PDB file of C-alpha atoms in Angstrom:
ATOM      1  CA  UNK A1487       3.060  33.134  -9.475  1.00  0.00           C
ATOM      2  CA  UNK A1488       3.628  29.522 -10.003  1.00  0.00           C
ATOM      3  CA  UNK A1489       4.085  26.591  -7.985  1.00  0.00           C
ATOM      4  CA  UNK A1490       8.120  26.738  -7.739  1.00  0.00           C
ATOM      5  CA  UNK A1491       8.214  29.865  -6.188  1.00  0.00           C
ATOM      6  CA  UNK A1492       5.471  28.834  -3.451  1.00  0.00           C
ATOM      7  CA  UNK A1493       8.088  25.991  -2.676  1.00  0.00           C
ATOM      8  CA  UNK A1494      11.329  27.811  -2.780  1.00  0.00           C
ATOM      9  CA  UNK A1495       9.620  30.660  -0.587  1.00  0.00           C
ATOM     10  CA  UNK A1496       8.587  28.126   1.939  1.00  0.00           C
ATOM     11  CA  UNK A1497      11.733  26.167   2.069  1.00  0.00           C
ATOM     12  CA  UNK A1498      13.352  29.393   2.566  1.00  0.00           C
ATOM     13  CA  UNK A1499      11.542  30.302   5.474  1.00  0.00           C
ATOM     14  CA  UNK A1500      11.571  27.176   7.135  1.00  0.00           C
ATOM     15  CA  UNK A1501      15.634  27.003   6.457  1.00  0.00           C
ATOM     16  CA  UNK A1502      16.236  30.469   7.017  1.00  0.00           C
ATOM     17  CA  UNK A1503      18.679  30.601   4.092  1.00  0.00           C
ATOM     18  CA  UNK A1504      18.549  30.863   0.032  1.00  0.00           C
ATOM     19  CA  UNK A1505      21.465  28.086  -0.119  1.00  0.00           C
ATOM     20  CA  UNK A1506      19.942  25.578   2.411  1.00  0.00           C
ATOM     21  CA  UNK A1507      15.797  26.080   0.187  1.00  0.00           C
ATOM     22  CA  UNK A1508      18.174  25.275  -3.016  1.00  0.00           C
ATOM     23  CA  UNK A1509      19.633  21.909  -1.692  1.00  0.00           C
ATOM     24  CA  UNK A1510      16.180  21.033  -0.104  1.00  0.00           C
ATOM     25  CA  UNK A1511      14.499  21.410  -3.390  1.00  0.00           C
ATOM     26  CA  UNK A1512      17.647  20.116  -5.224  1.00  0.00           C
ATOM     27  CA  UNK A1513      18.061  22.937  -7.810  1.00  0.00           C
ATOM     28  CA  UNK A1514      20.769  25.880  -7.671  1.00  0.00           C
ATOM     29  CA  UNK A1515      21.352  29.091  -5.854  1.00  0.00           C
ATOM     30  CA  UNK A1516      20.572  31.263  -8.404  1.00  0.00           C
ATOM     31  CA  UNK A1517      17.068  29.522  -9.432  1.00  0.00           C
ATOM     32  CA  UNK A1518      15.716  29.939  -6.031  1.00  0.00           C
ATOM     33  CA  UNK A1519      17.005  33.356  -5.986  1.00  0.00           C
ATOM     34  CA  UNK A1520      16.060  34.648  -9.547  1.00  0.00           C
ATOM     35  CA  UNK A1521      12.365  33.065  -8.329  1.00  0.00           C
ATOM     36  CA  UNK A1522      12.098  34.732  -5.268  1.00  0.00           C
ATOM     37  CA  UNK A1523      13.102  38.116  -6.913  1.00  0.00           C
ATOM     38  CA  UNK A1524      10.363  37.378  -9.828  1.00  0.00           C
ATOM     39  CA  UNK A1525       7.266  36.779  -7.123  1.00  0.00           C
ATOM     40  CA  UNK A1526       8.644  39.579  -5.023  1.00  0.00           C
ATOM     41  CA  UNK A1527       8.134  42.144  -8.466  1.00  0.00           C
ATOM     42  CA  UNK A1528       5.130  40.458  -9.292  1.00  0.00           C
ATOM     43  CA  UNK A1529       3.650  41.423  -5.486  1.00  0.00           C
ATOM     44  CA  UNK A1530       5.192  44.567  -5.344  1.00  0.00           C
ATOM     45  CA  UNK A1531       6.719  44.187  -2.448  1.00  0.00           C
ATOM     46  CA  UNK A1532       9.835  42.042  -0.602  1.00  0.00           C
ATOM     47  CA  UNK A1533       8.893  38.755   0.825  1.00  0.00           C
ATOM     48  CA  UNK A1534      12.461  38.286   2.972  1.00  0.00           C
ATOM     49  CA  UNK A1535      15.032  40.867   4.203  1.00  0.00           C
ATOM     50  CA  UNK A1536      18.436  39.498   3.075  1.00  0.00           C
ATOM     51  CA  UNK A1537      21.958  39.432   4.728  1.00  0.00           C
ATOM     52  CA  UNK A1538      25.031  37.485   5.505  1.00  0.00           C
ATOM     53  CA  UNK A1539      23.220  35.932   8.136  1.00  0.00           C
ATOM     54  CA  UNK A1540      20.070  34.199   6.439  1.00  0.00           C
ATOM     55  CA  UNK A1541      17.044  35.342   5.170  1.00  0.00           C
ATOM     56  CA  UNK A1542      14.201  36.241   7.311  1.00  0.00           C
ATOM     57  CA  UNK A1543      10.771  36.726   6.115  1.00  0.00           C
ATOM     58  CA  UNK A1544       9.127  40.679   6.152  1.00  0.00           C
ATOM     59  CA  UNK A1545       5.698  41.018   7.552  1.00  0.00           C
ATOM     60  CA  UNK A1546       4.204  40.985   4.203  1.00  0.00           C
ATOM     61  CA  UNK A1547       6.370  37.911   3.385  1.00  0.00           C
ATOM     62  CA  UNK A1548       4.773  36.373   6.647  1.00  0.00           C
ATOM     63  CA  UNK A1549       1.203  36.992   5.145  1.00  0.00           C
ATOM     64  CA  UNK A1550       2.141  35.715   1.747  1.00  0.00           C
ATOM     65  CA  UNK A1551       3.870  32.414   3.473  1.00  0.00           C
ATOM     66  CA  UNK A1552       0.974  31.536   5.101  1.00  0.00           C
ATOM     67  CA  UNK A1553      -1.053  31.734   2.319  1.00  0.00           C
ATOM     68  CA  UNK A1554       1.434  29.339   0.445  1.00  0.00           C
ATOM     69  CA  UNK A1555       1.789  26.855   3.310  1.00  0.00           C
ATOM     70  CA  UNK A1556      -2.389  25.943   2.634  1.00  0.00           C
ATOM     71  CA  UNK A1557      -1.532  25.866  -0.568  1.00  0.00           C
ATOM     72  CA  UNK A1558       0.867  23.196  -0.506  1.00  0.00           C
ATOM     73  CA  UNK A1559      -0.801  21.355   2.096  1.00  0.00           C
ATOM     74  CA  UNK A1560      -3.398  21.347  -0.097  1.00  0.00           C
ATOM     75  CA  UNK A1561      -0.891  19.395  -2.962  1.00  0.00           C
ATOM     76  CA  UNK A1562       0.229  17.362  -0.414  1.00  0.00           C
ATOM     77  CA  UNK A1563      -2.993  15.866   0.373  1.00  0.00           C
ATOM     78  CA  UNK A1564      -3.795  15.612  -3.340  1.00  0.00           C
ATOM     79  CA  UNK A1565      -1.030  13.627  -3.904  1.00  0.00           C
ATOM     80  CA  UNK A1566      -1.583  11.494  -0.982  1.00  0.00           C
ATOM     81  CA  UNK A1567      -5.258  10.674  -2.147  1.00  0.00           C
ATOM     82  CA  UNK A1568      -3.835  10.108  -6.104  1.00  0.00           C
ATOM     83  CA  UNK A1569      -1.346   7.424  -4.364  1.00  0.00           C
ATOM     84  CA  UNK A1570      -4.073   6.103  -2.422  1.00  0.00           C
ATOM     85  CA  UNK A1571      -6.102   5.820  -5.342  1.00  0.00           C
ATOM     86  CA  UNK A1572      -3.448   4.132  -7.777  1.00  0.00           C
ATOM     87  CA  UNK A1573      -3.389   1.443  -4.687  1.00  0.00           C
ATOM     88  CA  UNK A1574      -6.506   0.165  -4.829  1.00  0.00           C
ATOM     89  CA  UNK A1575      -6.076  -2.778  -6.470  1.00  0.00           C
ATOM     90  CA  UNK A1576      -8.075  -5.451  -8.706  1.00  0.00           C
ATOM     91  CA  UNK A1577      -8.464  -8.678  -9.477  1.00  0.00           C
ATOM     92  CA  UNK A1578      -7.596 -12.507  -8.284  1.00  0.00           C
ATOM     93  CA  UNK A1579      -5.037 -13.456  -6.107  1.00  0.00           C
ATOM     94  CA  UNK A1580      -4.945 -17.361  -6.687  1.00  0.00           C
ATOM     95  CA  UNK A1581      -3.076 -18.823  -3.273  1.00  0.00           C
ATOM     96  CA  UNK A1582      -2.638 -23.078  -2.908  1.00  0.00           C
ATOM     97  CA  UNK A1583      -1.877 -24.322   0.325  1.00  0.00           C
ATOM     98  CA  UNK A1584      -0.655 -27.435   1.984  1.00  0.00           C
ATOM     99  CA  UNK A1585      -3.053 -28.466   4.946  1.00  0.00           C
ATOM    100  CA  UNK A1586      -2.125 -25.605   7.474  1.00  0.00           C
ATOM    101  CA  UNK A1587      -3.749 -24.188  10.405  1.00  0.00           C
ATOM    102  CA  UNK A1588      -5.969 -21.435   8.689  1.00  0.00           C
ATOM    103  CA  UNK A1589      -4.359 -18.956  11.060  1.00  0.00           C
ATOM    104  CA  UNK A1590      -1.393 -18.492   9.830  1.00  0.00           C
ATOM    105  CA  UNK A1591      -2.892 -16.981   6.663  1.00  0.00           C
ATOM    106  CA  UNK A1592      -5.945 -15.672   7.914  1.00  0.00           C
ATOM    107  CA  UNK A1593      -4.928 -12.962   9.509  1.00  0.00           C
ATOM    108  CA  UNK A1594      -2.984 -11.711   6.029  1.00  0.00           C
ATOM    109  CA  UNK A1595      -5.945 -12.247   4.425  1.00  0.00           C
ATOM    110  CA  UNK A1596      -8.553 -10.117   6.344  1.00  0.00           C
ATOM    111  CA  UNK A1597      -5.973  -7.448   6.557  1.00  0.00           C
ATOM    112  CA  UNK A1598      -4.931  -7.632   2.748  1.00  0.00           C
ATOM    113  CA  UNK A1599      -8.836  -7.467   1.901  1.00  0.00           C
ATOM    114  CA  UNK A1600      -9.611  -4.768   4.229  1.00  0.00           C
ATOM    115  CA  UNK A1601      -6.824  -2.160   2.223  1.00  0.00           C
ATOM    116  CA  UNK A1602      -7.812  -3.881  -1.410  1.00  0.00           C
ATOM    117  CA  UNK A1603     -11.382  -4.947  -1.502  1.00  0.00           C
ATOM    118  CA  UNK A1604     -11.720  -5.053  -4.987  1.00  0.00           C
ATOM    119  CA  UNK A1605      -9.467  -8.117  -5.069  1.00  0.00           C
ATOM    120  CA  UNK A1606     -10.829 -11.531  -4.605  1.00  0.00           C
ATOM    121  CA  UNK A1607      -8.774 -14.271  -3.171  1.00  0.00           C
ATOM    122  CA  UNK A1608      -9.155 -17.946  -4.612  1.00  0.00           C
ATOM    123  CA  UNK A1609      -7.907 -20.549  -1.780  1.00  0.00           C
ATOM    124  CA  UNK A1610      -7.011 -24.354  -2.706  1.00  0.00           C
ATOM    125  CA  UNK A1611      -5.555 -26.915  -0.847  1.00  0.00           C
ATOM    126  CA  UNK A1612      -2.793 -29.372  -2.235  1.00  0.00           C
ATOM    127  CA  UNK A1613       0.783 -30.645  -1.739  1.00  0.00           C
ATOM    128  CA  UNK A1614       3.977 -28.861  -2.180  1.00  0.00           C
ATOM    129  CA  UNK A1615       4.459 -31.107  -5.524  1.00  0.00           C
ATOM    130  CA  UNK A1616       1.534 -30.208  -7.237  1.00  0.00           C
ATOM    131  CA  UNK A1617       1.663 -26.518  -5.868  1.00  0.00           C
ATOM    132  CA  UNK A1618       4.800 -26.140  -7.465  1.00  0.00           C
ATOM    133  CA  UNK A1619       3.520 -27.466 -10.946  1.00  0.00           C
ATOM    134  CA  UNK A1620       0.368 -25.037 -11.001  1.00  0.00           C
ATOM    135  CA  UNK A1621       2.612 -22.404  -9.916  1.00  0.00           C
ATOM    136  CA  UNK A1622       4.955 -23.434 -13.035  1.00  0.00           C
ATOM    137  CA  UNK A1623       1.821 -23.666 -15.403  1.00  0.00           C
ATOM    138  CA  UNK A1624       0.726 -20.200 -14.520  1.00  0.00           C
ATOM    139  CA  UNK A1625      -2.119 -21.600 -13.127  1.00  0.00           C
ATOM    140  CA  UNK A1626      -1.572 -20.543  -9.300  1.00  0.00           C
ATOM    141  CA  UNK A1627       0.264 -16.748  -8.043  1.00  0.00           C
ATOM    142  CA  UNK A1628       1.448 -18.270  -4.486  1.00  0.00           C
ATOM    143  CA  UNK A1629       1.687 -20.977  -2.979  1.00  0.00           C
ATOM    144  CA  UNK A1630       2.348 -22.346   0.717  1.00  0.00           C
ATOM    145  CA  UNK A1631       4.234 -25.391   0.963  1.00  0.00           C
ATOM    146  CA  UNK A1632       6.787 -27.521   2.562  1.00  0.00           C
ATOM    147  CA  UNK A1633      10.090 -25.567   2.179  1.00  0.00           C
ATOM    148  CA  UNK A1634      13.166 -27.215   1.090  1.00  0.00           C
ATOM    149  CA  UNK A1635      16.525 -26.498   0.108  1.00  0.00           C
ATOM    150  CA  UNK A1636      16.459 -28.817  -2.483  1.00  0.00           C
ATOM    151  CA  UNK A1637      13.339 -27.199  -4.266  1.00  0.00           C
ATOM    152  CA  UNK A1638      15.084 -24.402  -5.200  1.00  0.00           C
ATOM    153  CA  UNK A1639      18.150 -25.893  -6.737  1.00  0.00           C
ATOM    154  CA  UNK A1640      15.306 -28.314  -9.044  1.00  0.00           C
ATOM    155  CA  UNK A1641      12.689 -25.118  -9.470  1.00  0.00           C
ATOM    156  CA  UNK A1642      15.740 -22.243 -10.092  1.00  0.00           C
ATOM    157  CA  UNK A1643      13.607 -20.133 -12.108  1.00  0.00           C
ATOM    158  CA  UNK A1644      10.747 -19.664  -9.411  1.00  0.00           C
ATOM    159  CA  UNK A1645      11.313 -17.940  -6.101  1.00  0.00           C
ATOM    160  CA  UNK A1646      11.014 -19.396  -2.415  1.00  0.00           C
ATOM    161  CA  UNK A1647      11.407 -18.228   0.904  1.00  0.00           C
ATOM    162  CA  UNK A1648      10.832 -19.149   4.509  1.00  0.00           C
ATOM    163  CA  UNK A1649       7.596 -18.619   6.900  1.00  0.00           C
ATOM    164  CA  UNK A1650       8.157 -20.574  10.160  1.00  0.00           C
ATOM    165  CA  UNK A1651       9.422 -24.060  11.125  1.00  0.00           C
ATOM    166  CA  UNK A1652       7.788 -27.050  11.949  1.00  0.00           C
ATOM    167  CA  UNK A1653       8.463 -30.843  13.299  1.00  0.00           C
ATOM    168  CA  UNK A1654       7.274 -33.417  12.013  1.00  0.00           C
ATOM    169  CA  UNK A1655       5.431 -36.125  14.092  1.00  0.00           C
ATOM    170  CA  UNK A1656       3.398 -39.381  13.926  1.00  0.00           C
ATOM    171  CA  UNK A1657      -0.484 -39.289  14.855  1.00  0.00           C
ATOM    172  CA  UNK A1658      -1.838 -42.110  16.168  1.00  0.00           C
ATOM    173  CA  UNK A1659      -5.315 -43.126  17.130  1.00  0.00           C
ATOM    174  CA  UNK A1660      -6.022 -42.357  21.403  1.00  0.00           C
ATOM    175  CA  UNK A1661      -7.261 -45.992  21.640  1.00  0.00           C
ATOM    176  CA  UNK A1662      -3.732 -46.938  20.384  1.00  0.00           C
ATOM    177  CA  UNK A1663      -0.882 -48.298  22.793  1.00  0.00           C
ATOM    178  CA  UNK A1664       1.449 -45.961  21.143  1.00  0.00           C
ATOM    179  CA  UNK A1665      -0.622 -43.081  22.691  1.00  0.00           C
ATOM    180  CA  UNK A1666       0.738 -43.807  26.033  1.00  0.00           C
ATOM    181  CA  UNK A1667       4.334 -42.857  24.244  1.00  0.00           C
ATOM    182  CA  UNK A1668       6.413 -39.800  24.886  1.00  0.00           C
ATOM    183  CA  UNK A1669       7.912 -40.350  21.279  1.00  0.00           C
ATOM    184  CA  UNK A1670       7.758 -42.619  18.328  1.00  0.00           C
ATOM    185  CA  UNK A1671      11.187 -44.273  17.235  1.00  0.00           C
ATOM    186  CA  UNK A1672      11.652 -45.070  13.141  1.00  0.00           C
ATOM    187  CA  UNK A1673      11.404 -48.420  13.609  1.00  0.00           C
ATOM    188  CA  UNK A1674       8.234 -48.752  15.555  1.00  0.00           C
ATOM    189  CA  UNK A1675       6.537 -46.335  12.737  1.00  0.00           C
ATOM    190  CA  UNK A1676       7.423 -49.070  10.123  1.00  0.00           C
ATOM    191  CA  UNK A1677       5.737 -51.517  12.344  1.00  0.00           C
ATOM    192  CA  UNK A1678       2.374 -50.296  11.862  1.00  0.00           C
ATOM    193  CA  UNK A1679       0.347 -49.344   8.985  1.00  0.00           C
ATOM    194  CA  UNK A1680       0.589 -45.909   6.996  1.00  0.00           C
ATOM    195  CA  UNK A1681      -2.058 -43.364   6.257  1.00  0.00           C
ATOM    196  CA  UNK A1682      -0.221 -39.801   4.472  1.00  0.00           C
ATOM    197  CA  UNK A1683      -1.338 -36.843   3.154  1.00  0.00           C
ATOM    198  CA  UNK A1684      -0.637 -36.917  -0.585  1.00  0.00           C
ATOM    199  CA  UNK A1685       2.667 -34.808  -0.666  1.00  0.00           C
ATOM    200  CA  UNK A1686       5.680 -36.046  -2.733  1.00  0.00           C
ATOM    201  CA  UNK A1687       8.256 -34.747   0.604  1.00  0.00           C
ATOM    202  CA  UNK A1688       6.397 -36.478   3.074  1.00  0.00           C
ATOM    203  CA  UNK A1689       6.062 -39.651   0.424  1.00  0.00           C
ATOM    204  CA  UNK A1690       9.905 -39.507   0.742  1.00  0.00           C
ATOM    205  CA  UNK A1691       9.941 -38.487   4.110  1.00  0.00           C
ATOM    206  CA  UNK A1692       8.784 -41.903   4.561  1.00  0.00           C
ATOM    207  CA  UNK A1693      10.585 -43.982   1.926  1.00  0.00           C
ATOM    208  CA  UNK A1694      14.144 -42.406   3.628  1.00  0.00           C
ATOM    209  CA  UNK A1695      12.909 -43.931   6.599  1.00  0.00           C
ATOM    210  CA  UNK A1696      12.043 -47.194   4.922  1.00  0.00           C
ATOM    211  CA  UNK A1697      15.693 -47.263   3.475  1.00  0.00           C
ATOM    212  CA  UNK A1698      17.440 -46.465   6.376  1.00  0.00           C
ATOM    213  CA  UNK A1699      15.009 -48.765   8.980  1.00  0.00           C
ATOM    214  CA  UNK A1700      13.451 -51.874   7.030  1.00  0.00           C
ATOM    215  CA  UNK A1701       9.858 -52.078   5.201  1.00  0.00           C
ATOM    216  CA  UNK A1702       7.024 -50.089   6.381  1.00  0.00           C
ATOM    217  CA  UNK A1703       3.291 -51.269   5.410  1.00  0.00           C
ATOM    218  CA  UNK A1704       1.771 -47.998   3.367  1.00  0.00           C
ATOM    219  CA  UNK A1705      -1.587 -48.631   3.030  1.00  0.00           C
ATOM    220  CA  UNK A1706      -2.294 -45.531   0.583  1.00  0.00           C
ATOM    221  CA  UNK A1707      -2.042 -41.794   0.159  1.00  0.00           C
ATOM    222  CA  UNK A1708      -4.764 -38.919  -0.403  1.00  0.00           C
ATOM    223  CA  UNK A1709      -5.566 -35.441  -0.241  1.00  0.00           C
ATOM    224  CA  UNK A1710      -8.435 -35.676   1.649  1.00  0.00           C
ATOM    225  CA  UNK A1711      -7.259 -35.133   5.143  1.00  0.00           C
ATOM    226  CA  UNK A1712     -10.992 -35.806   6.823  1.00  0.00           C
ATOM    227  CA  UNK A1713      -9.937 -39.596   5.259  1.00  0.00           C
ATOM    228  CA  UNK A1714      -6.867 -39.819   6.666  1.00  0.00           C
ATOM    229  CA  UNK A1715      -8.186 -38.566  10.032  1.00  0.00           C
ATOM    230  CA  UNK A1716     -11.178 -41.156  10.132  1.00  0.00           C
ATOM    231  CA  UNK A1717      -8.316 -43.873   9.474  1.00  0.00           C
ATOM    232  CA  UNK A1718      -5.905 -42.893  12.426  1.00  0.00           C
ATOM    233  CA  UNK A1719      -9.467 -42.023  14.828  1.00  0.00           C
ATOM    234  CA  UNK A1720     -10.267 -45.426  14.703  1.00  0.00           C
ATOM    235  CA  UNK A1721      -6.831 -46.866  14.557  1.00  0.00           C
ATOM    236  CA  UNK A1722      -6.766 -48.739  11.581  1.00  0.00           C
ATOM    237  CA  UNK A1723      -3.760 -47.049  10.494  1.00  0.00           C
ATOM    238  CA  UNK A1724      -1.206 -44.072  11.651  1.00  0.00           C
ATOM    239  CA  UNK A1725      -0.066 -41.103   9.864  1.00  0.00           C
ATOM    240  CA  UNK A1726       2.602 -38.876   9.602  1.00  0.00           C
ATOM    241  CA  UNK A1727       2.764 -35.494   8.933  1.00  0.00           C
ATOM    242  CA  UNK A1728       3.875 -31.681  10.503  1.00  0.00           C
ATOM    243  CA  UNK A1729       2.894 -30.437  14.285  1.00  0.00           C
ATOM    244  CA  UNK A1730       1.034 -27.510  12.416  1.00  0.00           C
ATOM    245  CA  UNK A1731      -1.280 -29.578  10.800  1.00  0.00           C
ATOM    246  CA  UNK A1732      -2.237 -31.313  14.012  1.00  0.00           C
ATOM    247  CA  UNK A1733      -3.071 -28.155  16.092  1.00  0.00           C
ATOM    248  CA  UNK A1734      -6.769 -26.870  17.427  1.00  0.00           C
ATOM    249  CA  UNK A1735      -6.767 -24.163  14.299  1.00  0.00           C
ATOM    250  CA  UNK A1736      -6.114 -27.284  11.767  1.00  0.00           C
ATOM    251  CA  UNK A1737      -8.498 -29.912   9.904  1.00  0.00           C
ATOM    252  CA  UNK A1738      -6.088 -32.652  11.302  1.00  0.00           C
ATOM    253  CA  UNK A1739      -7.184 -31.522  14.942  1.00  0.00           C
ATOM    254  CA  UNK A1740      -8.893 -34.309  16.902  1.00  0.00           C
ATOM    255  CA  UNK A1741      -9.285 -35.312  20.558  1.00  0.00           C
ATOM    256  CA  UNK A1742      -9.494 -38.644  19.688  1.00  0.00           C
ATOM    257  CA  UNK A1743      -5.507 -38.244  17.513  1.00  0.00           C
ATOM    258  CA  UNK A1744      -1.958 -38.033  20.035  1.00  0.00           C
ATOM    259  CA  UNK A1745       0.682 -36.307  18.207  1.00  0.00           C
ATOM    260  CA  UNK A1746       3.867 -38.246  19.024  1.00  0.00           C
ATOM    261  CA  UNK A1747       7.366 -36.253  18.219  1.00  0.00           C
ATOM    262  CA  UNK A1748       9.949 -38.246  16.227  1.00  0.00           C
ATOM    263  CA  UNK A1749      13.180 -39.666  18.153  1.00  0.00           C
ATOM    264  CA  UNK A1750      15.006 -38.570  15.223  1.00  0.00           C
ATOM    265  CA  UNK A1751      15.047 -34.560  15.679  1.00  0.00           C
ATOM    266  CA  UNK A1752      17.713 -33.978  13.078  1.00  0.00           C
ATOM    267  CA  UNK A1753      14.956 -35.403  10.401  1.00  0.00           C
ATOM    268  CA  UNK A1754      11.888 -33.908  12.387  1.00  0.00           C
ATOM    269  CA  UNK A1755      11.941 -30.466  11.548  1.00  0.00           C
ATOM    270  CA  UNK A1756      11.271 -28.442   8.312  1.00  0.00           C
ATOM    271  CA  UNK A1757      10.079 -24.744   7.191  1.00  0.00           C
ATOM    272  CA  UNK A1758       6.375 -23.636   6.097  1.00  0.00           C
ATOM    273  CA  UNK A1759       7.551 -21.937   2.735  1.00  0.00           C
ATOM    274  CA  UNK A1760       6.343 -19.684   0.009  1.00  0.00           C
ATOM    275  CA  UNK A1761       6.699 -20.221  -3.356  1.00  0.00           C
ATOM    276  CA  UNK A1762       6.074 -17.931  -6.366  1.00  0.00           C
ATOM    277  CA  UNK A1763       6.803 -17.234 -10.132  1.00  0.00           C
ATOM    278  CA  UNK A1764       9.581 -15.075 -10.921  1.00  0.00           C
ATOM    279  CA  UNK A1765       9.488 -11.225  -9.594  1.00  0.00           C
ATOM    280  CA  UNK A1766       9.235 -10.161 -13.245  1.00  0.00           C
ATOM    281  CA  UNK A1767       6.097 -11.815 -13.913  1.00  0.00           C
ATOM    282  CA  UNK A1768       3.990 -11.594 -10.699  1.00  0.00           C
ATOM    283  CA  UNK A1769       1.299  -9.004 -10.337  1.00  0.00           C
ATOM    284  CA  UNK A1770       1.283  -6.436  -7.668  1.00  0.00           C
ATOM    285  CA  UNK A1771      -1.567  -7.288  -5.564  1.00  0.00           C
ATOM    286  CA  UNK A1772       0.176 -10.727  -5.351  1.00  0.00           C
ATOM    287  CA  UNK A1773       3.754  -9.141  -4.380  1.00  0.00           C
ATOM    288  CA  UNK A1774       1.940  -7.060  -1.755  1.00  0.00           C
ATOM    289  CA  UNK A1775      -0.333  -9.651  -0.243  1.00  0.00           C
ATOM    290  CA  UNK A1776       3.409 -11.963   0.043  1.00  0.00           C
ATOM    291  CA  UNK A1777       4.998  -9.408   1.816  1.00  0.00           C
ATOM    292  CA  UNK A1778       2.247  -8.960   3.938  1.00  0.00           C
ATOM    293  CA  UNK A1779       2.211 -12.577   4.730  1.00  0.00           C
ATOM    294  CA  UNK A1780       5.907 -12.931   4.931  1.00  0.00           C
ATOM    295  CA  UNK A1781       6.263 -10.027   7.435  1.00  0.00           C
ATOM    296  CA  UNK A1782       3.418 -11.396  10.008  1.00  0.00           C
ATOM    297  CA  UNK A1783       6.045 -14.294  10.618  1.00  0.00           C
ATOM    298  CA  UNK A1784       9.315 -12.433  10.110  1.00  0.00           C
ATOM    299  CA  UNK A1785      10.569 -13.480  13.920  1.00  0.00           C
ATOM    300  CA  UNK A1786      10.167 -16.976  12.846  1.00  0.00           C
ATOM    301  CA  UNK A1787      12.350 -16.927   9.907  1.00  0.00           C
ATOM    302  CA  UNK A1788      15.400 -16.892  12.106  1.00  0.00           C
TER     303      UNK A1788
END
């Protein structure tokens, strides 16, 4: 008796035919036959009665089936846990971000570590530019950044892809007459003085604008967004910068900061992205933890 015949006996039962068990279990007629007839001489006794009409199993067949169904429940579930087992992952998933409401990877996160404990997630924060350069240097898996078309024509041998869209907008201190605004036009943003977030789009972001409207007044750029939000709170300067990053979940997110939309939508809006090395040469916990992330936004990549 052998594990073959256990199968072809049960697929033949379930199917009610010798022809049907040998597609199931994708070998011929006449091995699932010649099988059956071996285990039947080995029991000493016939496990189906035969005809033109199927194959039906005897009552000692019936015993004998029952027997074999445990049996390969029993394999089932051993291959289930071995599976299981070859998914628990290790090691460091290394993830950059620009600045983003933590929400929108949180939720990944605790779910990724709840199925792969073992692997420890390393968060930084920094712009799309630099993200892309770690990525590049092998010295990041994934990163979250401003998505643009034009990324992937200058970066062809990573991949990208899209999370959800965003607008960009001008924040501006609550003390500030502009707060009073339903929108900010391009030329009254170059009237004021500039605060951004040290990213090389929204750098040009604002030099398009410059080109196309007259000089603006930068007065400098960081990475340090509790700077930039001091600035604009007490109205020294104004920034500019993604609705996302201004929201209650973000470090942007003040009371005392008005989010004006541009009146300029067909500059305004722009994608949340992904970036990562080539397929080839990314780990699995990292390809996992992506698609995990990619398919908690998948209505938004419309």
């Amino acid at each position: 008796m052998n594990f073959d015949q256990l199968l072809y006996i049960s697929e033949t039962a379930k199917t009610g035919s010798l022809t049907k068990a040998a597609e199931s279990c994708n070998v011929t007629l006449s091995a699932v036959s010649q099988s059956i007839t071996s285990l039947e001489n080995e029991l000493g006794f016939p496990l189906f009665k035969r005809s033109r009409a199927g194959a039906v199993p005897t009552e000692d067949g019936k015993r004998i089936l029952s027997k074999a169904y445990r049996v390969l429940d029993a394999f089932d579930e051993l291959k289930k846990e071995a599976q299981d087992r070859s998914e628990q992952l290790t090691g460091v998933i290394r993830l950059a971000t620009i600045p983003l409401p933590t929400l929108i990877y949180t939720d990944a996160i605790i779910d990724f570590n709840k199925k792969f404990p073992d692997v420890t997630l390393e968060l930084f924060e920094m712009g799309t530019h630099d993200i892309i350069q770690e990525i590049k240097a092998d010295r990041l898996d994934v990163g979250l950044i401003i998505f643009e078309e034009e990324l992937t024509k200058q970066h062809s041998s990573l991949l990208f892809g899209k999370l959800i869209k965003q607008h960009m907008v001008v924040g501006v201190s609550r003390q500030s007459p502009l707060a009073l605004q339903n929108s900010i036009t391009p030329e009254e943003i170059l009237k004021y003085p500039v605060v951004l977030y040290k990213d090389e789009l929204l750098q040009k972001f604002y030099e398009d604008l410059q080109q196309t409207y007259g000089k603006g007044h930068l007065l400098f750029s960081t990475n340090q967004t509790s700077v930039i939000q001091k600035i604009v709170r007490e109205d020294v300067a104004i920034t500019i910068g993604f609705d996302l990053s201004f929201s209650k979940h973000a470090d942007f997110s003040s009371t005392e900061i008005v989010t004006l939309p541009l009146a300029i939508p067909e500059m305004s809006s722009s994608y949340v992205g992904w970036v990562q090395p080539n397929k080839r040469n990314i780990p699995k916990q990292v390809s996992i933890f992506l698609n995990r992330l990619a398919n908690q936004y998948r209505p938004l990549n419309k």
